[in-house]
Amino acid sequence: MSNTDAEHELFRAVEALRVTEERVVAALRDFLARDPVTGRPVHGRIGRAAEITGWGEQRVKEIVTPALAERRRAKRAGGKADGA
């Protein structure tokens, strides 16, 4: 397999991974939807989703709550600026 063929194969695999990851994210958002009666997350689902995906609880939380990810990024960026 030439480098060009290998590169094209890698590109196709990455593209397929992106599409699949988008499907997983959509399924996660449905699975982790808040209870319509209480408005609270269903107990135990974040941990279960982390087990199923293998992504870890933090990544699962950030996928479901993008604002949480933004706050964490801003906090890290602020910490780096203070520590530099």
Coordinates of C-alpha atoms in Angstrom, one line a residue:
M1 CA 0.0 0.0 0.0
S2 CA 1.5 3.3 -1.0
N3 CA 1.6 6.3 1.3
T4 CA -1.1 8.0 -0.7
D5 CA -3.4 5.0 -0.4
A6 CA -2.7 4.8 3.3
E7 CA -3.4 8.5 3.7
H8 CA -6.7 8.1 1.9
E9 CA -7.7 5.1 4.0
L10 CA -6.8 7.1 7.2
F11 CA -8.9 10.0 6.0
R12 CA -11.9 7.7 5.3
A13 CA -11.5 6.0 8.7
V14 CA -11.4 9.4 10.5
E15 CA -14.4 10.6 8.6
A16 CA -16.4 7.5 9.6
L17 CA -15.3 7.9 13.2
R18 CA -16.6 11.5 13.2
V19 CA -19.9 10.4 11.9
T20 CA -20.2 7.6 14.4
E21 CA -19.1 9.9 17.2
E22 CA -21.9 12.4 16.3
R23 CA -24.4 9.5 16.5
V24 CA -23.0 8.5 19.9
V25 CA -23.3 12.1 21.2
A26 CA -26.9 12.3 20.0
A27 CA -27.7 9.0 21.7
L28 CA -26.0 10.2 24.9
R29 CA -28.1 13.4 25.0
D30 CA -31.3 11.3 24.7
F31 CA -30.1 8.8 27.3
L32 CA -29.1 11.5 29.7
A33 CA -32.1 13.8 29.2
R34 CA -33.5 15.3 32.4
D35 CA -36.6 13.8 33.9
P36 CA -39.6 15.8 32.6
V37 CA -41.3 15.7 36.0
T38 CA -38.5 16.7 38.3
G39 CA -36.2 18.5 35.8
R40 CA -33.2 16.6 37.3
P41 CA -30.9 14.1 35.7
V42 CA -31.9 10.5 36.1
H43 CA -29.8 9.0 38.9
G44 CA -26.9 6.8 37.8
R45 CA -27.1 7.4 34.1
I46 CA -23.9 9.4 33.8
G47 CA -21.8 6.6 35.3
R48 CA -23.6 4.0 33.2
A49 CA -23.0 6.1 30.0
A50 CA -19.4 6.4 30.9
E51 CA -19.2 2.6 31.3
I52 CA -20.9 2.0 27.9
T53 CA -18.8 4.5 26.0
G54 CA -15.5 4.1 27.8
W55 CA -15.1 7.9 27.7
G56 CA -15.2 8.7 31.4
E57 CA -17.7 10.6 33.4
Q58 CA -16.1 14.0 32.8
R59 CA -16.3 13.8 29.0
V60 CA -19.9 12.4 29.2
K61 CA -20.9 15.4 31.4
E62 CA -19.3 17.9 29.1
I63 CA -21.0 16.4 26.0
V64 CA -24.4 16.7 27.7
T65 CA -23.7 20.1 29.1
P66 CA -21.5 22.1 26.7
A67 CA -21.5 25.1 29.0
L68 CA -19.7 23.0 31.6
A69 CA -17.0 22.3 29.1
E70 CA -16.6 26.0 28.3
R71 CA -16.4 26.9 32.0
R72 CA -13.7 24.3 32.6
R73 CA -11.7 25.5 29.5
A74 CA -12.0 29.1 30.7
K75 CA -10.9 28.1 34.2
R76 CA -7.9 26.2 32.8
A77 CA -7.0 29.0 30.5
G78 CA -7.2 31.5 33.5
G79 CA -5.1 29.2 35.6
K80 CA -2.4 29.0 33.0
A81 CA -2.3 32.8 32.7
D82 CA -2.0 33.2 36.4
G83 CA 0.7 30.5 36.7
A84 CA 2.8 31.9 33.8

